[in-house]
Amino acid sequence: MRTVTLIPGDGIGPEITESVVKILKSAGAEIEWDIQTAGADVVEAEGKPLPDRVITSIKHNKVALKAPVTTPIGKGFRSVNVQLRKELDLYANLRPCKNINGIKTRFDNVNLVIVRENTEDLYAGIERKIDEDKYEAIKVITRNASMRINEFAFEYAQKNNRKEVTAVSKANICKLTDGLFLECARKVAEKYPNIKYKEILVDNLCMQLVQNPENFDVLVLPNLYGDIVSDLCAGLIGGLGVAQGANIGYDIAVFEPVHGSAPDIKGQNKANPTALLLSAIEMLKYINQNDVALKIENALYKTIEAHTHLTCDLGGTSTTDEFTNAIINNLNIH
Ligand code: NAI
């Protein structure tokens, strides 16, 4: 039995968490959940949205599954997600993006991986008021963070038989900051002669991704571009409801979907749990529960391919509960 920290989040978080926990239990995953709440609801009771107990739990268990947490826009507390990634030094955000059989999209040969730097850039949260009509935000890029994220990307490419890594920047404009990111990417690329290295400006990348996504393999990006391009890529494979992710540090990993708390569909039994489920499947592989991971993966893909129990975001009419039960029914069908 392995203890894993579980953050149910808010918005649609608790609904999709319930679904995923139920599926993992039915599949026989050997997991004991250490449930830790965080976010707006916690502020009232505990004074801050990310209490120390959450960090302590993850540091102790080394692995967490996290549903989305709302961040107030334009005011209020700092993002729990950003804080968590920073405090635990989860420097790599890994977001595989691959077509799923049965989900109709414009392209059927997308198979790329986003490696997003997770600790700095504009997410350093350094903003200041100059005067009533002028504000500034500081973009922080360091050699240390740029080296390790590029090393992570090339190492990932090598281990997973990927052929190419493309470093993404806006170094024509941000000559110093993105220039440093590229300098590090080039340096790391030299150590991996078997992996093709390319560079692209982020605007051009976006255009090419919506025309020829099959041309891309592993993308390595600074934090903000990585965030935006992740959502674009989610759109290529069927939307945010199916886009999985993981935040990885030196010895800690927090698995979470790309999407947010989707307040527009909260509490309606409409949310698609697939993105969180795929993140949980990767988590199961990470903790060496491969058999159960594959069993769930098969059941999920079978359910999607059957097209009889899809959630609204995938063009179906099923509720979260109906989709969840369909996956559970497919667990033992080979
Ligand atoms: P969002 O990702 O929550 O929603 C964007 C759109 O996608 C909405 O129309 C939503 O209904 C849909 N969607 C997202 N996930 C879905 C799912 N599983 N099934 C079906 N439809 C789904 O992005 P938004 O609205 O910009 O952000 C809402 C909140 O989430 C904000 O407070 C934001 O800061 C937070 N957020 C949290 C993240 C995290 O916890 N890692 C990541 C991104 C945003």
Coordinates of C-alpha atoms and ligand atoms in Angstrom, one line a residue:
M1 CA 0.0 0.0 0.0
R2 CA 1.4 3.4 -1.0
T3 CA 0.3 6.6 0.7
V4 CA -0.3 9.4 -1.8
T5 CA -1.3 13.0 -1.0
L6 CA -4.6 13.9 -2.6
I7 CA -5.7 17.5 -3.1
P8 CA -9.3 17.6 -4.3
G9 CA -9.1 21.3 -5.2
D10 CA -12.2 23.4 -5.8
G11 CA -14.6 24.2 -8.6
I12 CA -15.0 20.9 -10.5
G13 CA -12.0 19.5 -8.6
P14 CA -14.0 17.5 -5.9
E15 CA -16.3 16.0 -8.6
I16 CA -13.5 14.7 -10.8
T17 CA -11.5 13.7 -7.8
E18 CA -14.4 11.5 -6.6
S19 CA -14.6 9.9 -10.0
V20 CA -10.9 9.1 -10.2
V21 CA -10.7 7.8 -6.7
K22 CA -13.6 5.5 -7.4
I23 CA -12.1 4.2 -10.6
L24 CA -8.7 3.6 -9.0
K25 CA -10.3 1.8 -6.1
S26 CA -12.4 -0.4 -8.5
A27 CA -9.3 -1.2 -10.4
G28 CA -7.5 -2.4 -7.3
A29 CA -4.9 0.3 -7.0
E30 CA -2.9 -0.1 -3.8
I31 CA -3.2 3.5 -2.6
E32 CA -4.0 5.1 0.7
W33 CA -5.1 8.7 0.2
D34 CA -3.8 11.4 2.5
I35 CA -6.5 14.0 1.7
Q36 CA -5.3 17.7 2.0
T37 CA -7.6 20.6 1.2
A38 CA -6.3 23.8 -0.2
G39 CA -7.6 27.0 -1.9
A40 CA -10.2 29.7 -1.2
D41 CA -12.3 27.6 1.2
V42 CA -9.3 26.9 3.4
V43 CA -8.3 30.6 3.7
E44 CA -11.3 31.3 6.0
A45 CA -10.6 28.5 8.4
E46 CA -6.8 28.5 8.3
G47 CA -5.7 31.9 7.3
K48 CA -3.9 30.9 4.1
P49 CA -4.9 29.0 0.9
L50 CA -1.9 26.7 1.1
P51 CA -1.4 25.6 4.7
D52 CA 2.0 24.1 5.8
R53 CA 0.3 20.8 6.4
V54 CA -0.2 20.3 2.6
I55 CA 3.5 20.9 1.9
T56 CA 4.5 18.7 4.8
S57 CA 2.3 15.9 3.5
I58 CA 3.7 16.0 0.0
K59 CA 7.3 16.2 1.3
H60 CA 6.6 13.1 3.4
N61 CA 4.7 11.1 0.8
K62 CA 6.8 12.3 -2.2
V63 CA 3.9 11.8 -4.6
A64 CA 0.6 13.7 -4.9
L65 CA -2.5 13.8 -7.1
K66 CA -3.9 17.3 -7.4
A67 CA -7.2 18.6 -8.9
P68 CA -7.4 22.2 -9.9
V69 CA -7.5 25.1 -7.4
T70 CA -9.0 28.5 -8.3
T71 CA -6.8 31.6 -8.3
P72 CA -8.6 34.9 -7.8
I73 CA -8.1 37.1 -10.9
G74 CA -6.6 40.6 -10.6
K75 CA -6.7 40.5 -6.8
G76 CA -6.5 38.2 -3.7
F77 CA -4.1 35.5 -2.8
R78 CA -1.2 34.2 -4.9
S79 CA -1.9 31.1 -7.0
V80 CA -1.8 27.9 -4.8
N81 CA -0.5 26.1 -7.9
V82 CA 2.4 28.4 -8.5
Q83 CA 3.3 28.4 -4.7
L84 CA 3.2 24.6 -4.5
R85 CA 5.5 24.2 -7.5
K86 CA 7.9 26.8 -6.1
E87 CA 7.9 25.5 -2.5
L88 CA 8.5 21.9 -3.6
D89 CA 10.9 23.0 -6.4
L90 CA 8.8 21.0 -8.9
Y91 CA 10.8 22.5 -11.7
A92 CA 9.5 20.5 -14.7
N93 CA 6.0 20.6 -15.9
L94 CA 5.5 17.6 -18.2
R95 CA 2.5 17.6 -20.5
P96 CA 2.2 14.8 -23.1
C97 CA -0.3 15.6 -25.8
K98 CA -1.4 12.7 -28.0
N99 CA -4.6 11.9 -29.9
I100 CA -7.0 9.6 -28.2
N101 CA -8.8 7.1 -30.4
G102 CA -12.4 8.0 -30.6
I103 CA -12.1 11.7 -30.1
K104 CA -12.6 13.4 -33.4
T105 CA -10.2 16.4 -33.9
R106 CA -8.9 18.3 -36.8
F107 CA -5.7 16.3 -36.7
D108 CA -5.1 12.6 -36.0
N109 CA -1.4 12.4 -35.7
V110 CA -0.6 14.6 -32.8
N111 CA 2.0 13.1 -30.5
L112 CA 4.1 15.8 -28.8
V113 CA 5.3 16.5 -25.3
I114 CA 5.5 19.9 -23.7
V115 CA 8.2 20.4 -21.1
R116 CA 7.4 23.7 -19.4
E117 CA 9.8 25.4 -16.9
N118 CA 7.8 25.7 -13.7
T119 CA 9.5 28.0 -11.2
E120 CA 10.3 31.4 -12.7
D121 CA 9.6 33.7 -15.6
L122 CA 6.7 36.1 -15.1
Y123 CA 5.4 33.6 -12.5
A124 CA 8.0 34.9 -10.1
G125 CA 5.1 37.2 -9.1
I126 CA 7.3 40.4 -9.0
E127 CA 4.9 43.2 -9.9
R128 CA 5.1 46.8 -8.8
K129 CA 3.2 50.0 -9.2
I130 CA 5.3 52.9 -10.6
D131 CA 2.4 55.3 -10.4
E132 CA -1.4 55.3 -10.9
D133 CA -1.0 54.8 -14.7
K134 CA 2.0 52.5 -14.8
Y135 CA 2.7 49.0 -13.5
E136 CA 5.6 46.7 -14.1
A137 CA 6.0 42.9 -14.0
I138 CA 9.4 41.4 -14.0
K139 CA 10.3 38.3 -16.0
V140 CA 13.0 36.3 -14.3
I141 CA 15.1 33.8 -16.2
T142 CA 18.1 32.2 -14.5
R143 CA 20.9 30.0 -15.9
N144 CA 20.3 27.4 -13.2
A145 CA 16.6 26.9 -14.0
S146 CA 17.1 27.1 -17.7
M147 CA 19.9 24.5 -17.6
R148 CA 17.9 22.0 -15.6
I149 CA 14.7 22.3 -17.6
N150 CA 16.6 21.8 -20.8
E151 CA 18.5 18.9 -19.3
F152 CA 15.2 17.4 -18.2
A153 CA 13.8 17.8 -21.8
F154 CA 16.7 16.1 -23.5
E155 CA 16.9 13.4 -20.8
Y156 CA 13.2 12.8 -21.3
A157 CA 13.6 12.7 -25.1
Q158 CA 16.5 10.2 -24.8
K159 CA 14.7 7.9 -22.3
N160 CA 11.4 7.9 -24.3
N161 CA 12.9 7.4 -27.8
R162 CA 12.0 10.9 -29.0
K163 CA 13.9 12.2 -31.9
E164 CA 13.8 15.9 -31.6
V165 CA 13.7 18.8 -29.0
T166 CA 12.6 22.2 -30.0
A167 CA 13.5 25.2 -27.8
V168 CA 10.8 27.9 -27.8
S169 CA 11.4 31.5 -27.1
K170 CA 10.8 35.1 -28.0
A171 CA 14.6 35.9 -28.0
N172 CA 14.2 38.4 -30.9
I173 CA 12.4 40.7 -28.4
C174 CA 13.5 39.4 -24.9
K175 CA 17.1 39.2 -26.0
L176 CA 18.6 38.9 -22.5
T177 CA 16.1 36.7 -20.7
D178 CA 15.0 34.4 -23.6
G179 CA 18.5 34.7 -25.0
L180 CA 19.8 33.0 -21.8
F181 CA 17.2 30.3 -22.1
L182 CA 18.3 29.6 -25.6
E183 CA 22.0 29.7 -24.7
C184 CA 21.3 27.0 -22.1
A185 CA 19.3 24.9 -24.6
R186 CA 22.1 25.0 -27.1
K187 CA 24.7 24.0 -24.5
V188 CA 22.6 21.0 -23.3
A189 CA 21.8 20.0 -26.9
E190 CA 25.6 19.6 -27.6
K191 CA 25.6 16.7 -25.0
Y192 CA 22.8 14.8 -27.0
P193 CA 24.1 14.4 -30.5
N194 CA 21.5 11.7 -31.3
I195 CA 18.6 14.1 -30.7
K196 CA 17.9 16.7 -33.3
Y197 CA 17.8 20.2 -31.9
K198 CA 15.7 23.0 -33.3
E199 CA 14.7 26.5 -32.2
I200 CA 11.5 28.4 -32.9
L201 CA 9.9 31.7 -31.9
V202 CA 6.7 31.2 -29.9
D203 CA 4.4 33.1 -32.2
N204 CA 5.5 31.1 -35.2
L205 CA 5.2 27.9 -33.2
C206 CA 1.5 28.7 -32.4
M207 CA 0.8 29.2 -36.1
Q208 CA 2.6 26.0 -37.1
L209 CA 0.9 24.0 -34.3
V210 CA -2.5 24.8 -35.6
Q211 CA -1.5 23.8 -39.2
N212 CA 1.0 21.0 -38.8
P213 CA 1.2 19.7 -35.3
E214 CA 2.6 16.4 -36.4
N215 CA 5.9 18.3 -37.1
F216 CA 6.6 18.6 -33.4
D217 CA 8.1 16.2 -30.9
V218 CA 9.4 17.5 -27.6
L219 CA 8.9 21.2 -26.9
V220 CA 10.9 22.9 -24.1
L221 CA 9.6 26.3 -23.1
P222 CA 9.9 29.0 -20.4
N223 CA 7.0 29.1 -18.0
L224 CA 4.5 31.6 -19.6
Y225 CA 4.9 30.3 -23.2
G226 CA 4.6 26.8 -21.8
D227 CA 1.3 27.7 -20.1
I228 CA -0.3 29.2 -23.2
V229 CA 1.0 26.6 -25.6
S230 CA -0.2 23.8 -23.3
D231 CA -3.8 25.0 -23.7
L232 CA -3.4 25.4 -27.4
C233 CA -2.1 21.8 -27.6
A234 CA -5.0 20.6 -25.4
G235 CA -7.3 22.0 -28.1
L236 CA -5.5 19.9 -30.7
I237 CA -6.4 16.6 -29.0
G238 CA -10.0 17.3 -27.8
G239 CA -9.8 20.0 -25.3
L240 CA -8.8 20.6 -21.7
G241 CA -11.0 17.7 -20.4
V242 CA -8.4 15.3 -21.8
A243 CA -5.1 17.0 -21.2
Q244 CA -2.9 15.5 -18.5
G245 CA 0.1 16.7 -16.7
A246 CA 2.7 16.3 -14.0
N247 CA 5.0 18.6 -12.0
I248 CA 8.3 16.9 -11.4
G249 CA 11.1 17.8 -9.0
Y250 CA 14.2 16.0 -7.9
D251 CA 12.4 13.4 -5.7
I252 CA 8.8 14.7 -5.6
A253 CA 6.1 14.6 -8.2
V254 CA 2.7 16.2 -8.2
F255 CA 0.3 14.9 -11.0
E256 CA -2.4 17.2 -12.1
P257 CA -4.4 18.0 -15.3
V258 CA -3.7 21.0 -17.5
H259 CA -7.1 22.5 -16.9
G260 CA -8.4 24.8 -14.2
S261 CA -11.3 24.6 -11.8
A262 CA -13.9 25.3 -14.6
P263 CA -16.3 27.4 -12.4
D264 CA -18.7 27.6 -15.3
I265 CA -19.6 23.9 -15.0
K266 CA -19.0 23.4 -11.3
G267 CA -21.5 21.2 -9.4
Q268 CA -23.4 20.2 -12.6
N269 CA -22.1 16.6 -12.9
K270 CA -20.8 17.6 -16.3
A271 CA -17.0 17.7 -15.9
N272 CA -14.8 15.3 -17.8
P273 CA -12.5 13.4 -15.3
T274 CA -10.3 12.1 -18.1
A275 CA -7.5 14.6 -17.7
L276 CA -7.2 13.9 -14.0
L277 CA -7.6 10.2 -14.6
L278 CA -4.7 10.2 -17.2
S279 CA -2.6 12.2 -14.7
A280 CA -3.5 9.5 -12.1
I281 CA -2.5 6.7 -14.6
E282 CA 0.9 8.4 -15.0
M283 CA 1.2 8.6 -11.2
L284 CA 0.5 4.9 -10.9
K285 CA 3.2 4.1 -13.4
Y286 CA 5.5 6.5 -11.4
I287 CA 4.9 4.4 -8.2
N288 CA 5.4 1.2 -10.1
Q289 CA 1.8 0.1 -10.1
N290 CA 2.0 -0.6 -13.9
D291 CA -0.6 -3.4 -14.2
V292 CA -3.3 -1.4 -12.6
A293 CA -2.3 1.7 -14.6
L294 CA -2.7 -0.3 -17.9
K295 CA -6.0 -1.8 -16.8
I296 CA -7.4 1.7 -16.2
E297 CA -5.9 3.0 -19.4
N298 CA -7.6 0.2 -21.4
A299 CA -10.9 0.8 -19.8
L300 CA -10.7 4.5 -20.4
Y301 CA -9.8 4.2 -24.0
K302 CA -12.5 1.5 -24.6
T303 CA -15.1 3.8 -23.0
I304 CA -14.1 6.8 -25.2
E305 CA -13.9 4.7 -28.4
A306 CA -17.4 3.2 -27.7
H307 CA -18.8 6.8 -27.9
T308 CA -21.9 5.8 -25.8
H309 CA -20.9 7.5 -22.6
L310 CA -19.1 10.7 -23.5
T311 CA -19.3 13.9 -21.4
C312 CA -20.5 17.2 -23.0
D313 CA -17.0 18.5 -23.8
L314 CA -16.5 15.5 -26.1
G315 CA -19.8 15.9 -27.8
G316 CA -21.7 13.4 -25.6
T317 CA -24.6 13.8 -23.2
S318 CA -23.4 11.7 -20.2
T319 CA -22.8 13.0 -16.7
T320 CA -19.5 12.6 -14.9
D321 CA -21.1 9.8 -12.9
E322 CA -22.3 7.9 -16.0
F323 CA -18.9 8.2 -17.7
T324 CA -17.2 7.1 -14.5
N325 CA -19.4 4.0 -14.2
A326 CA -18.9 3.1 -17.9
I327 CA -15.1 3.1 -17.3
I328 CA -15.6 0.9 -14.2
N329 CA -17.7 -1.5 -16.2
N330 CA -15.0 -1.8 -18.8
L331 CA -12.2 -2.5 -16.2
N332 CA -12.5 -6.2 -16.5
I333 CA -13.2 -6.5 -20.2
H334 CA -10.1 -7.4 -22.3
Ligands
NAI1 P1 -10.4 26.2 -17.0 O1 -9.4 25.3 -17.5 O2 -10.9 26.0 -15.6 O3 -11.7 26.2 -18.0 C1 -11.6 26.6 -19.4 C2 -12.8 26.0 -20.1 O4 -12.6 24.6 -20.3 C3 -14.1 26.2 -19.4 O5 -15.1 26.4 -20.4 C4 -14.3 24.9 -18.7 O6 -15.7 24.5 -18.5 C5 -13.6 23.9 -19.7 N1 -13.1 22.7 -18.9 C6 -11.9 22.7 -18.2 N2 -11.8 21.5 -17.6 C7 -12.8 20.8 -18.0 C8 -13.1 19.4 -17.8 N3 -12.4 18.6 -17.0 N4 -14.3 18.9 -18.3 C9 -15.0 19.7 -19.1 N5 -14.7 21.0 -19.4 C10 -13.6 21.5 -18.9 O7 -9.8 27.7 -17.2 P2 -10.2 29.1 -16.6 O8 -11.7 29.2 -16.6 O9 -9.4 30.1 -17.2 O10 -9.8 29.1 -15.0 C11 -10.6 28.8 -13.9 C12 -9.8 28.8 -12.7 O11 -8.9 27.8 -12.6 C13 -9.0 30.1 -12.5 O12 -9.1 30.5 -11.1 C14 -7.6 29.7 -12.8 O13 -6.6 30.4 -12.1 C15 -7.6 28.2 -12.2 N6 -6.6 27.4 -12.8 C16 -6.0 26.4 -12.0 C17 -5.1 25.5 -12.5 C18 -4.6 24.5 -11.6 O14 -5.1 24.3 -10.5 N7 -3.5 23.8 -12.0 C19 -4.7 25.6 -13.9 C20 -5.4 26.5 -14.7 C21 -6.3 27.4 -14.2

